[in-house]
């Protein structure tokens, strides 16, 4: 099997394409022939040796994949079954999806919805799964299309792109934030009613600002999230799932206690296995066929290292698929 393997020597991380035996794979109940994986922000950090994402070396990165069961010791999965995986620390502390095979615990796998292809599952991938959880969080907080405008930060990225599309499909008025003017047309094509420049949200935030948004999906953190919180309407909500802009949150308690707003953290890595199928079924139902061509591009395993560098430089729009069958 072919794999992208990260090696560490002292403080230096070296990625290389290698051919290894299936017998070298870590323990697990199910071996999957991988057809598709993706490059997410966390993968880019791992491949470039950033932020301590990888817990042990050598490591095959890739936090999600879709494929066909090659061998199973668990009765829930049969040989030939189509499956997908997102999260569970795969690509961080368990060998991941940037390889032609993976062996994982059966609990990590989700049966592929009947209406979804292996390729389309990874166009959605971790980013889409996370975006759907963010939308669900806003709905659980009582935010409806009638509540007012929803703002999405990091809208040109994978999570932001899919959140924008999902919210638009559900009837919300979506305003996107992007630091790349060349993506404004793209964002409006996938459902944003308007686009605001990121620099409007990067200055130090006021404790409270003019109320503008009924809710938000934030994929950035840092000053961007602080500014959004200061502008959320009374009784509004923010679903926060990213930290590309930093882990600090330079704000005060004033938006929370004077405007009764909710900041809901969203984690997709350890989202309960028993609830995942329902999330995937909803994604399959909501996303139109046109979505799959609008937000993705395809690369080979050999192109992943260069792609990871571009992603950290904010030079990638939407979703990037890795074809493991070529």
PDB file of C-alpha atoms in Angstrom:
ATOM      1  CA  UNK A   1       0.000   0.000   0.000  1.00  0.00           C
ATOM      2  CA  UNK A   2       1.055   3.601  -0.645  1.00  0.00           C
ATOM      3  CA  UNK A   3       1.002   6.229   2.090  1.00  0.00           C
ATOM      4  CA  UNK A   4       2.143   9.692   3.057  1.00  0.00           C
ATOM      5  CA  UNK A   5       4.195   9.158   6.207  1.00  0.00           C
ATOM      6  CA  UNK A   6       5.439  11.843   8.562  1.00  0.00           C
ATOM      7  CA  UNK A   7       8.783  11.185  10.239  1.00  0.00           C
ATOM      8  CA  UNK A   8      10.312  13.187  13.089  1.00  0.00           C
ATOM      9  CA  UNK A   9      14.009  13.639  13.656  1.00  0.00           C
ATOM     10  CA  UNK A  10      14.761  15.911  16.599  1.00  0.00           C
ATOM     11  CA  UNK A  11      12.443  18.891  15.986  1.00  0.00           C
ATOM     12  CA  UNK A  12      12.205  18.411  12.211  1.00  0.00           C
ATOM     13  CA  UNK A  13       9.185  16.800  10.528  1.00  0.00           C
ATOM     14  CA  UNK A  14       9.717  15.171   7.128  1.00  0.00           C
ATOM     15  CA  UNK A  15       6.815  13.964   4.958  1.00  0.00           C
ATOM     16  CA  UNK A  16       7.482  11.264   2.372  1.00  0.00           C
ATOM     17  CA  UNK A  17       5.499   8.982   0.088  1.00  0.00           C
ATOM     18  CA  UNK A  18       6.303   5.363   0.956  1.00  0.00           C
ATOM     19  CA  UNK A  19       5.139   1.849   0.124  1.00  0.00           C
ATOM     20  CA  UNK A  20       4.445  -0.197   3.244  1.00  0.00           C
ATOM     21  CA  UNK A  21       2.799  -3.500   4.110  1.00  0.00           C
ATOM     22  CA  UNK A  22      -0.756  -3.757   5.384  1.00  0.00           C
ATOM     23  CA  UNK A  23       0.761  -5.655   8.294  1.00  0.00           C
ATOM     24  CA  UNK A  24       2.408  -2.395   9.401  1.00  0.00           C
ATOM     25  CA  UNK A  25      -0.958  -0.752  10.047  1.00  0.00           C
ATOM     26  CA  UNK A  26      -1.967  -0.142  13.677  1.00  0.00           C
ATOM     27  CA  UNK A  27      -4.487  -2.303  15.510  1.00  0.00           C
ATOM     28  CA  UNK A  28      -8.158  -2.226  14.600  1.00  0.00           C
ATOM     29  CA  UNK A  29     -11.186  -4.341  13.750  1.00  0.00           C
ATOM     30  CA  UNK A  30     -11.650  -3.224  10.145  1.00  0.00           C
ATOM     31  CA  UNK A  31      -9.332  -2.707   7.169  1.00  0.00           C
ATOM     32  CA  UNK A  32     -10.648  -0.236   4.606  1.00  0.00           C
ATOM     33  CA  UNK A  33      -9.490   0.236   1.011  1.00  0.00           C
ATOM     34  CA  UNK A  34      -9.451   4.026   0.877  1.00  0.00           C
ATOM     35  CA  UNK A  35     -10.813   5.711  -2.236  1.00  0.00           C
ATOM     36  CA  UNK A  36     -10.916   9.349  -1.122  1.00  0.00           C
ATOM     37  CA  UNK A  37      -9.450  11.519   1.590  1.00  0.00           C
ATOM     38  CA  UNK A  38      -9.077  15.291   1.951  1.00  0.00           C
ATOM     39  CA  UNK A  39      -6.717  18.029   3.093  1.00  0.00           C
ATOM     40  CA  UNK A  40      -8.159  19.898   6.065  1.00  0.00           C
ATOM     41  CA  UNK A  41      -6.552  22.709   8.065  1.00  0.00           C
ATOM     42  CA  UNK A  42      -5.539  20.224  10.763  1.00  0.00           C
ATOM     43  CA  UNK A  43      -3.911  18.008   8.116  1.00  0.00           C
ATOM     44  CA  UNK A  44      -1.984  21.005   6.803  1.00  0.00           C
ATOM     45  CA  UNK A  45      -0.715  21.744  10.307  1.00  0.00           C
ATOM     46  CA  UNK A  46       0.345  18.129  10.767  1.00  0.00           C
ATOM     47  CA  UNK A  47       2.118  17.823   7.414  1.00  0.00           C
ATOM     48  CA  UNK A  48       4.011  21.048   8.078  1.00  0.00           C
ATOM     49  CA  UNK A  49       4.940  20.021  11.619  1.00  0.00           C
ATOM     50  CA  UNK A  50       2.879  22.772  13.268  1.00  0.00           C
ATOM     51  CA  UNK A  51       0.969  23.125  16.510  1.00  0.00           C
ATOM     52  CA  UNK A  52       1.646  19.683  17.967  1.00  0.00           C
ATOM     53  CA  UNK A  53      -1.261  18.111  16.072  1.00  0.00           C
ATOM     54  CA  UNK A  54       0.477  14.739  15.736  1.00  0.00           C
ATOM     55  CA  UNK A  55       0.989  12.938  19.031  1.00  0.00           C
ATOM     56  CA  UNK A  56       3.363  10.168  17.883  1.00  0.00           C
ATOM     57  CA  UNK A  57       5.627   9.341  14.947  1.00  0.00           C
ATOM     58  CA  UNK A  58       5.815   7.931  12.378  1.00  0.00           C
ATOM     59  CA  UNK A  59       2.282   9.026  11.447  1.00  0.00           C
ATOM     60  CA  UNK A  60       0.061   8.805   8.395  1.00  0.00           C
ATOM     61  CA  UNK A  61      -1.978  12.046   8.444  1.00  0.00           C
ATOM     62  CA  UNK A  62      -5.492  12.455   7.104  1.00  0.00           C
ATOM     63  CA  UNK A  63      -8.354  13.078   9.529  1.00  0.00           C
ATOM     64  CA  UNK A  64     -11.045  11.659   7.256  1.00  0.00           C
ATOM     65  CA  UNK A  65     -11.568   9.131   4.462  1.00  0.00           C
ATOM     66  CA  UNK A  66     -14.144   7.105   2.571  1.00  0.00           C
ATOM     67  CA  UNK A  67     -13.707   3.656   1.114  1.00  0.00           C
ATOM     68  CA  UNK A  68     -14.729   0.009   0.952  1.00  0.00           C
ATOM     69  CA  UNK A  69     -14.330  -2.582   3.694  1.00  0.00           C
ATOM     70  CA  UNK A  70     -11.513  -4.977   2.795  1.00  0.00           C
ATOM     71  CA  UNK A  71     -11.546  -7.069   5.981  1.00  0.00           C
ATOM     72  CA  UNK A  72     -13.729  -6.959   9.081  1.00  0.00           C
ATOM     73  CA  UNK A  73     -13.673  -8.663  12.450  1.00  0.00           C
ATOM     74  CA  UNK A  74     -16.776  -6.786  13.572  1.00  0.00           C
ATOM     75  CA  UNK A  75     -20.284  -8.023  12.605  1.00  0.00           C
ATOM     76  CA  UNK A  76     -21.498  -4.463  12.024  1.00  0.00           C
ATOM     77  CA  UNK A  77     -19.366  -4.178   8.881  1.00  0.00           C
ATOM     78  CA  UNK A  78     -19.093  -6.597   5.981  1.00  0.00           C
ATOM     79  CA  UNK A  79     -16.529  -6.967   3.213  1.00  0.00           C
ATOM     80  CA  UNK A  80     -17.480  -4.716   0.303  1.00  0.00           C
ATOM     81  CA  UNK A  81     -19.486  -2.263   2.431  1.00  0.00           C
ATOM     82  CA  UNK A  82     -19.037   1.447   1.730  1.00  0.00           C
ATOM     83  CA  UNK A  83     -18.001   3.422   4.807  1.00  0.00           C
ATOM     84  CA  UNK A  84     -16.640   6.793   5.873  1.00  0.00           C
ATOM     85  CA  UNK A  85     -14.643   8.122   8.789  1.00  0.00           C
ATOM     86  CA  UNK A  86     -14.177  11.551  10.314  1.00  0.00           C
ATOM     87  CA  UNK A  87     -12.420  12.435  13.563  1.00  0.00           C
ATOM     88  CA  UNK A  88     -11.626  10.103  16.487  1.00  0.00           C
ATOM     89  CA  UNK A  89      -7.992  11.289  16.526  1.00  0.00           C
ATOM     90  CA  UNK A  90      -7.245   9.539  13.228  1.00  0.00           C
ATOM     91  CA  UNK A  91      -4.309  11.285  11.570  1.00  0.00           C
ATOM     92  CA  UNK A  92      -3.223  12.556  14.998  1.00  0.00           C
ATOM     93  CA  UNK A  93      -2.677   9.523  17.232  1.00  0.00           C
ATOM     94  CA  UNK A  94      -3.873   6.729  14.911  1.00  0.00           C
ATOM     95  CA  UNK A  95      -2.730   6.334  11.301  1.00  0.00           C
ATOM     96  CA  UNK A  96      -5.085   8.202   9.010  1.00  0.00           C
ATOM     97  CA  UNK A  97      -6.564   8.538   5.569  1.00  0.00           C
ATOM     98  CA  UNK A  98      -3.699   9.713   3.342  1.00  0.00           C
ATOM     99  CA  UNK A  99      -2.938   6.153   2.319  1.00  0.00           C
ATOM    100  CA  UNK A 100      -4.466   3.475   0.132  1.00  0.00           C
ATOM    101  CA  UNK A 101      -5.548   1.451   3.200  1.00  0.00           C
ATOM    102  CA  UNK A 102      -6.359   2.026   6.864  1.00  0.00           C
ATOM    103  CA  UNK A 103      -7.036  -0.288   9.797  1.00  0.00           C
ATOM    104  CA  UNK A 104      -9.245   1.272  12.465  1.00  0.00           C
ATOM    105  CA  UNK A 105     -11.557   0.322  15.342  1.00  0.00           C
ATOM    106  CA  UNK A 106     -15.049  -0.425  14.047  1.00  0.00           C
ATOM    107  CA  UNK A 107     -16.532   2.244  16.344  1.00  0.00           C
ATOM    108  CA  UNK A 108     -14.765   4.905  14.260  1.00  0.00           C
ATOM    109  CA  UNK A 109     -16.643   4.019  11.063  1.00  0.00           C
ATOM    110  CA  UNK A 110     -19.994   5.276   9.780  1.00  0.00           C
ATOM    111  CA  UNK A 111     -21.914   3.357   7.092  1.00  0.00           C
ATOM    112  CA  UNK A 112     -22.162   5.456   3.949  1.00  0.00           C
ATOM    113  CA  UNK A 113     -25.712   6.778   3.376  1.00  0.00           C
ATOM    114  CA  UNK A 114     -27.289   5.026   0.381  1.00  0.00           C
ATOM    115  CA  UNK A 115     -27.768   8.247  -1.594  1.00  0.00           C
ATOM    116  CA  UNK A 116     -24.144   9.348  -1.154  1.00  0.00           C
ATOM    117  CA  UNK A 117     -21.136   8.302  -3.237  1.00  0.00           C
ATOM    118  CA  UNK A 118     -17.687   7.780  -1.755  1.00  0.00           C
ATOM    119  CA  UNK A 119     -16.431  10.870  -3.565  1.00  0.00           C
ATOM    120  CA  UNK A 120     -19.305  13.062  -2.468  1.00  0.00           C
ATOM    121  CA  UNK A 121     -18.858  11.892   1.120  1.00  0.00           C
ATOM    122  CA  UNK A 122     -15.370  13.386   1.131  1.00  0.00           C
ATOM    123  CA  UNK A 123     -16.410  16.579  -0.630  1.00  0.00           C
ATOM    124  CA  UNK A 124     -18.522  16.960   2.507  1.00  0.00           C
ATOM    125  CA  UNK A 125     -15.940  15.335   4.798  1.00  0.00           C
ATOM    126  CA  UNK A 126     -14.948  16.614   8.221  1.00  0.00           C
ATOM    127  CA  UNK A 127     -15.609  20.180   7.073  1.00  0.00           C
ATOM    128  CA  UNK A 128     -19.195  19.482   6.092  1.00  0.00           C
ATOM    129  CA  UNK A 129     -19.857  17.349   9.150  1.00  0.00           C
ATOM    130  CA  UNK A 130     -18.592  20.184  11.359  1.00  0.00           C
ATOM    131  CA  UNK A 131     -20.607  22.771   9.421  1.00  0.00           C
ATOM    132  CA  UNK A 132     -23.779  20.735   9.912  1.00  0.00           C
ATOM    133  CA  UNK A 133     -23.119  20.523  13.655  1.00  0.00           C
ATOM    134  CA  UNK A 134     -22.719  24.315  13.728  1.00  0.00           C
ATOM    135  CA  UNK A 135     -26.031  24.815  11.929  1.00  0.00           C
ATOM    136  CA  UNK A 136     -27.699  22.358  14.309  1.00  0.00           C
ATOM    137  CA  UNK A 137     -26.273  24.328  17.246  1.00  0.00           C
ATOM    138  CA  UNK A 138     -27.838  27.562  15.977  1.00  0.00           C
ATOM    139  CA  UNK A 139     -31.174  25.817  15.501  1.00  0.00           C
ATOM    140  CA  UNK A 140     -30.967  24.315  18.993  1.00  0.00           C
ATOM    141  CA  UNK A 141     -30.418  27.855  20.319  1.00  0.00           C
ATOM    142  CA  UNK A 142     -33.695  28.919  18.707  1.00  0.00           C
ATOM    143  CA  UNK A 143     -32.168  30.877  15.818  1.00  0.00           C
ATOM    144  CA  UNK A 144     -34.510  30.721  12.809  1.00  0.00           C
ATOM    145  CA  UNK A 145     -34.396  32.431   9.398  1.00  0.00           C
ATOM    146  CA  UNK A 146     -36.829  34.966  10.824  1.00  0.00           C
ATOM    147  CA  UNK A 147     -34.424  35.845  13.651  1.00  0.00           C
ATOM    148  CA  UNK A 148     -32.195  37.925  11.389  1.00  0.00           C
ATOM    149  CA  UNK A 149     -28.912  37.760   9.493  1.00  0.00           C
ATOM    150  CA  UNK A 150     -26.295  35.076  10.150  1.00  0.00           C
ATOM    151  CA  UNK A 151     -22.606  35.856   9.690  1.00  0.00           C
ATOM    152  CA  UNK A 152     -20.024  33.209   8.753  1.00  0.00           C
ATOM    153  CA  UNK A 153     -16.315  33.827   9.291  1.00  0.00           C
ATOM    154  CA  UNK A 154     -13.607  32.088   7.281  1.00  0.00           C
ATOM    155  CA  UNK A 155     -16.260  31.578   4.652  1.00  0.00           C
ATOM    156  CA  UNK A 156     -13.827  30.715   1.856  1.00  0.00           C
ATOM    157  CA  UNK A 157     -12.574  27.647   3.737  1.00  0.00           C
ATOM    158  CA  UNK A 158     -14.091  24.185   3.872  1.00  0.00           C
ATOM    159  CA  UNK A 159     -16.268  24.581   6.978  1.00  0.00           C
ATOM    160  CA  UNK A 160     -17.229  28.152   6.113  1.00  0.00           C
ATOM    161  CA  UNK A 161     -18.150  27.300   2.521  1.00  0.00           C
ATOM    162  CA  UNK A 162     -20.412  24.439   3.502  1.00  0.00           C
ATOM    163  CA  UNK A 163     -21.957  26.341   6.422  1.00  0.00           C
ATOM    164  CA  UNK A 164     -22.762  29.177   4.029  1.00  0.00           C
ATOM    165  CA  UNK A 165     -24.426  26.770   1.601  1.00  0.00           C
ATOM    166  CA  UNK A 166     -26.389  24.907   4.288  1.00  0.00           C
ATOM    167  CA  UNK A 167     -27.689  28.065   5.953  1.00  0.00           C
ATOM    168  CA  UNK A 168     -28.721  29.504   2.600  1.00  0.00           C
ATOM    169  CA  UNK A 169     -30.581  26.308   1.666  1.00  0.00           C
ATOM    170  CA  UNK A 170     -32.430  26.454   4.993  1.00  0.00           C
ATOM    171  CA  UNK A 171     -33.597  29.988   4.231  1.00  0.00           C
ATOM    172  CA  UNK A 172     -31.207  32.080   6.331  1.00  0.00           C
ATOM    173  CA  UNK A 173     -29.831  35.421   5.150  1.00  0.00           C
ATOM    174  CA  UNK A 174     -26.090  34.725   5.169  1.00  0.00           C
ATOM    175  CA  UNK A 175     -23.336  37.340   5.298  1.00  0.00           C
ATOM    176  CA  UNK A 176     -19.846  35.940   4.686  1.00  0.00           C
ATOM    177  CA  UNK A 177     -16.494  37.198   5.961  1.00  0.00           C
ATOM    178  CA  UNK A 178     -13.478  36.626   3.728  1.00  0.00           C
ATOM    179  CA  UNK A 179      -9.964  38.003   3.518  1.00  0.00           C
ATOM    180  CA  UNK A 180      -9.771  37.244  -0.195  1.00  0.00           C
ATOM    181  CA  UNK A 181     -11.698  39.581  -2.535  1.00  0.00           C
ATOM    182  CA  UNK A 182     -11.199  37.166  -5.430  1.00  0.00           C
ATOM    183  CA  UNK A 183     -13.574  34.756  -3.656  1.00  0.00           C
ATOM    184  CA  UNK A 184     -16.503  37.140  -3.277  1.00  0.00           C
ATOM    185  CA  UNK A 185     -18.269  35.909  -6.413  1.00  0.00           C
ATOM    186  CA  UNK A 186     -17.754  32.291  -5.353  1.00  0.00           C
ATOM    187  CA  UNK A 187     -19.279  32.973  -1.940  1.00  0.00           C
ATOM    188  CA  UNK A 188     -22.318  34.611  -3.458  1.00  0.00           C
ATOM    189  CA  UNK A 189     -22.720  31.678  -5.839  1.00  0.00           C
ATOM    190  CA  UNK A 190     -22.949  29.279  -2.878  1.00  0.00           C
ATOM    191  CA  UNK A 191     -25.504  31.364  -0.997  1.00  0.00           C
ATOM    192  CA  UNK A 192     -23.992  34.442   0.666  1.00  0.00           C
ATOM    193  CA  UNK A 193     -26.179  37.525   0.224  1.00  0.00           C
ATOM    194  CA  UNK A 194     -23.160  39.764   0.784  1.00  0.00           C
ATOM    195  CA  UNK A 195     -19.485  39.521   1.731  1.00  0.00           C
ATOM    196  CA  UNK A 196     -17.541  41.634   4.211  1.00  0.00           C
ATOM    197  CA  UNK A 197     -13.742  42.001   4.276  1.00  0.00           C
ATOM    198  CA  UNK A 198     -11.944  40.239   7.111  1.00  0.00           C
ATOM    199  CA  UNK A 199     -10.079  43.413   8.102  1.00  0.00           C
ATOM    200  CA  UNK A 200     -13.401  44.800   9.381  1.00  0.00           C
ATOM    201  CA  UNK A 201     -13.171  42.230  12.178  1.00  0.00           C
ATOM    202  CA  UNK A 202      -9.479  42.139  13.065  1.00  0.00           C
ATOM    203  CA  UNK A 203      -9.098  45.292  15.181  1.00  0.00           C
ATOM    204  CA  UNK A 204      -9.397  44.937  18.970  1.00  0.00           C
ATOM    205  CA  UNK A 205     -13.064  44.389  19.770  1.00  0.00           C
ATOM    206  CA  UNK A 206     -15.219  46.738  21.810  1.00  0.00           C
ATOM    207  CA  UNK A 207     -16.930  45.182  24.840  1.00  0.00           C
ATOM    208  CA  UNK A 208     -20.227  45.871  23.048  1.00  0.00           C
ATOM    209  CA  UNK A 209     -20.870  47.070  19.504  1.00  0.00           C
ATOM    210  CA  UNK A 210     -23.935  47.757  17.408  1.00  0.00           C
ATOM    211  CA  UNK A 211     -26.249  44.750  17.250  1.00  0.00           C
ATOM    212  CA  UNK A 212     -26.126  43.301  13.728  1.00  0.00           C
ATOM    213  CA  UNK A 213     -26.370  39.503  13.673  1.00  0.00           C
ATOM    214  CA  UNK A 214     -28.911  37.002  14.965  1.00  0.00           C
ATOM    215  CA  UNK A 215     -26.236  34.330  14.969  1.00  0.00           C
ATOM    216  CA  UNK A 216     -22.875  33.294  13.615  1.00  0.00           C
ATOM    217  CA  UNK A 217     -20.719  30.378  12.572  1.00  0.00           C
ATOM    218  CA  UNK A 218     -17.128  31.201  13.484  1.00  0.00           C
ATOM    219  CA  UNK A 219     -14.235  29.163  12.093  1.00  0.00           C
ATOM    220  CA  UNK A 220     -11.472  31.643  12.986  1.00  0.00           C
ATOM    221  CA  UNK A 221     -11.444  32.572  16.690  1.00  0.00           C
ATOM    222  CA  UNK A 222      -9.259  35.372  18.050  1.00  0.00           C
ATOM    223  CA  UNK A 223     -10.150  38.999  17.295  1.00  0.00           C
ATOM    224  CA  UNK A 224     -12.635  37.946  14.614  1.00  0.00           C
ATOM    225  CA  UNK A 225     -14.719  35.985  17.116  1.00  0.00           C
ATOM    226  CA  UNK A 226     -14.434  38.770  19.715  1.00  0.00           C
ATOM    227  CA  UNK A 227     -15.777  41.328  17.225  1.00  0.00           C
ATOM    228  CA  UNK A 228     -18.608  39.037  16.175  1.00  0.00           C
ATOM    229  CA  UNK A 229     -19.643  38.460  19.803  1.00  0.00           C
ATOM    230  CA  UNK A 230     -19.813  42.206  20.392  1.00  0.00           C
ATOM    231  CA  UNK A 231     -22.229  42.538  17.444  1.00  0.00           C
ATOM    232  CA  UNK A 232     -24.626  39.662  18.153  1.00  0.00           C
ATOM    233  CA  UNK A 233     -28.264  40.606  18.703  1.00  0.00           C
ATOM    234  CA  UNK A 234     -29.980  40.164  22.038  1.00  0.00           C
ATOM    235  CA  UNK A 235     -30.712  36.447  22.612  1.00  0.00           C
ATOM    236  CA  UNK A 236     -28.458  35.464  19.694  1.00  0.00           C
ATOM    237  CA  UNK A 237     -25.987  32.596  19.411  1.00  0.00           C
ATOM    238  CA  UNK A 238     -22.552  31.835  17.991  1.00  0.00           C
ATOM    239  CA  UNK A 239     -21.341  28.365  17.007  1.00  0.00           C
ATOM    240  CA  UNK A 240     -17.538  28.390  17.236  1.00  0.00           C
ATOM    241  CA  UNK A 241     -15.471  25.571  15.733  1.00  0.00           C
ATOM    242  CA  UNK A 242     -12.097  26.972  14.633  1.00  0.00           C
ATOM    243  CA  UNK A 243      -8.964  28.703  15.857  1.00  0.00           C
ATOM    244  CA  UNK A 244      -7.029  29.649  12.731  1.00  0.00           C
ATOM    245  CA  UNK A 245      -6.987  33.240  14.000  1.00  0.00           C
ATOM    246  CA  UNK A 246      -5.642  32.291  17.415  1.00  0.00           C
ATOM    247  CA  UNK A 247      -6.673  30.590  20.633  1.00  0.00           C
ATOM    248  CA  UNK A 248      -7.107  33.794  22.666  1.00  0.00           C
ATOM    249  CA  UNK A 249     -10.555  35.341  23.040  1.00  0.00           C
ATOM    250  CA  UNK A 250     -10.042  39.059  23.811  1.00  0.00           C
ATOM    251  CA  UNK A 251     -13.554  39.957  24.941  1.00  0.00           C
ATOM    252  CA  UNK A 252     -15.529  40.551  28.152  1.00  0.00           C
ATOM    253  CA  UNK A 253     -18.575  38.989  29.790  1.00  0.00           C
ATOM    254  CA  UNK A 254     -20.706  41.945  28.679  1.00  0.00           C
ATOM    255  CA  UNK A 255     -22.173  40.398  25.489  1.00  0.00           C
ATOM    256  CA  UNK A 256     -23.197  37.327  27.455  1.00  0.00           C
ATOM    257  CA  UNK A 257     -24.795  38.932  30.490  1.00  0.00           C
ATOM    258  CA  UNK A 258     -26.188  42.128  28.927  1.00  0.00           C
ATOM    259  CA  UNK A 259     -27.457  40.639  25.656  1.00  0.00           C
ATOM    260  CA  UNK A 260     -28.189  37.105  26.816  1.00  0.00           C
ATOM    261  CA  UNK A 261     -26.179  35.536  23.999  1.00  0.00           C
ATOM    262  CA  UNK A 262     -24.837  32.000  23.752  1.00  0.00           C
ATOM    263  CA  UNK A 263     -21.353  30.916  22.648  1.00  0.00           C
ATOM    264  CA  UNK A 264     -21.586  27.252  21.692  1.00  0.00           C
ATOM    265  CA  UNK A 265     -18.371  25.357  21.090  1.00  0.00           C
ATOM    266  CA  UNK A 266     -18.622  22.716  18.371  1.00  0.00           C
ATOM    267  CA  UNK A 267     -16.379  19.633  18.293  1.00  0.00           C
ATOM    268  CA  UNK A 268     -16.753  17.061  15.530  1.00  0.00           C
ATOM    269  CA  UNK A 269     -13.828  14.807  16.480  1.00  0.00           C
ATOM    270  CA  UNK A 270     -15.496  12.943  19.335  1.00  0.00           C
ATOM    271  CA  UNK A 271     -19.131  13.559  18.417  1.00  0.00           C
ATOM    272  CA  UNK A 272     -21.026  10.455  19.622  1.00  0.00           C
ATOM    273  CA  UNK A 273     -20.998   7.585  17.136  1.00  0.00           C
ATOM    274  CA  UNK A 274     -24.678   6.828  17.762  1.00  0.00           C
ATOM    275  CA  UNK A 275     -25.681  10.304  16.533  1.00  0.00           C
ATOM    276  CA  UNK A 276     -23.446  10.551  13.466  1.00  0.00           C
ATOM    277  CA  UNK A 277     -25.655   8.687  10.995  1.00  0.00           C
ATOM    278  CA  UNK A 278     -28.482  11.179  11.516  1.00  0.00           C
ATOM    279  CA  UNK A 279     -26.133  14.109  10.804  1.00  0.00           C
ATOM    280  CA  UNK A 280     -24.877  12.474   7.602  1.00  0.00           C
ATOM    281  CA  UNK A 281     -28.410  11.702   6.455  1.00  0.00           C
ATOM    282  CA  UNK A 282     -29.378  15.348   6.900  1.00  0.00           C
ATOM    283  CA  UNK A 283     -26.337  16.516   4.926  1.00  0.00           C
ATOM    284  CA  UNK A 284     -27.241  14.109   2.139  1.00  0.00           C
ATOM    285  CA  UNK A 285     -30.805  15.427   2.032  1.00  0.00           C
ATOM    286  CA  UNK A 286     -29.936  19.128   2.150  1.00  0.00           C
ATOM    287  CA  UNK A 287     -26.996  19.517  -0.218  1.00  0.00           C
ATOM    288  CA  UNK A 288     -27.952  19.820  -3.909  1.00  0.00           C
ATOM    289  CA  UNK A 289     -26.065  18.095  -6.722  1.00  0.00           C
ATOM    290  CA  UNK A 290     -24.632  21.449  -7.790  1.00  0.00           C
ATOM    291  CA  UNK A 291     -22.839  21.768  -4.440  1.00  0.00           C
ATOM    292  CA  UNK A 292     -20.413  18.961  -5.219  1.00  0.00           C
ATOM    293  CA  UNK A 293     -18.945  20.747  -8.212  1.00  0.00           C
ATOM    294  CA  UNK A 294     -18.829  24.220  -6.696  1.00  0.00           C
ATOM    295  CA  UNK A 295     -16.651  23.694  -3.646  1.00  0.00           C
ATOM    296  CA  UNK A 296     -14.050  21.071  -4.506  1.00  0.00           C
ATOM    297  CA  UNK A 297     -10.931  20.222  -6.474  1.00  0.00           C
ATOM    298  CA  UNK A 298      -9.051  16.939  -6.784  1.00  0.00           C
ATOM    299  CA  UNK A 299      -5.366  16.113  -6.255  1.00  0.00           C
ATOM    300  CA  UNK A 300      -3.153  13.027  -6.002  1.00  0.00           C
ATOM    301  CA  UNK A 301      -1.345  11.792  -2.913  1.00  0.00           C
ATOM    302  CA  UNK A 302       1.904  13.131  -4.357  1.00  0.00           C
ATOM    303  CA  UNK A 303       0.441  16.648  -4.426  1.00  0.00           C
ATOM    304  CA  UNK A 304      -0.658  16.729  -0.793  1.00  0.00           C
ATOM    305  CA  UNK A 305       2.504  18.257   0.699  1.00  0.00           C
ATOM    306  CA  UNK A 306       2.423  21.256  -1.636  1.00  0.00           C
ATOM    307  CA  UNK A 307      -1.322  21.632  -1.110  1.00  0.00           C
ATOM    308  CA  UNK A 308      -0.813  21.653   2.675  1.00  0.00           C
ATOM    309  CA  UNK A 309       1.670  24.520   2.344  1.00  0.00           C
ATOM    310  CA  UNK A 310      -0.812  26.542   0.266  1.00  0.00           C
ATOM    311  CA  UNK A 311      -3.617  25.904   2.736  1.00  0.00           C
ATOM    312  CA  UNK A 312      -1.614  27.402   5.602  1.00  0.00           C
ATOM    313  CA  UNK A 313      -0.947  30.441   3.402  1.00  0.00           C
ATOM    314  CA  UNK A 314      -4.708  30.868   2.839  1.00  0.00           C
ATOM    315  CA  UNK A 315      -4.311  30.064  -0.859  1.00  0.00           C
ATOM    316  CA  UNK A 316      -6.918  27.276  -1.026  1.00  0.00           C
ATOM    317  CA  UNK A 317     -10.652  27.840  -1.530  1.00  0.00           C
ATOM    318  CA  UNK A 318     -13.305  25.288  -0.579  1.00  0.00           C
ATOM    319  CA  UNK A 319     -12.540  21.586  -0.330  1.00  0.00           C
ATOM    320  CA  UNK A 320      -9.541  19.618  -1.640  1.00  0.00           C
ATOM    321  CA  UNK A 321     -10.023  15.907  -2.317  1.00  0.00           C
ATOM    322  CA  UNK A 322      -7.194  13.377  -2.464  1.00  0.00           C
ATOM    323  CA  UNK A 323      -7.788  10.493  -4.893  1.00  0.00           C
ATOM    324  CA  UNK A 324      -6.172   7.380  -3.399  1.00  0.00           C
ATOM    325  CA  UNK A 325      -7.067   5.151  -6.332  1.00  0.00           C
ATOM    326  CA  UNK A 326      -4.506   6.619  -8.741  1.00  0.00           C
TER     327      UNK A 326
END
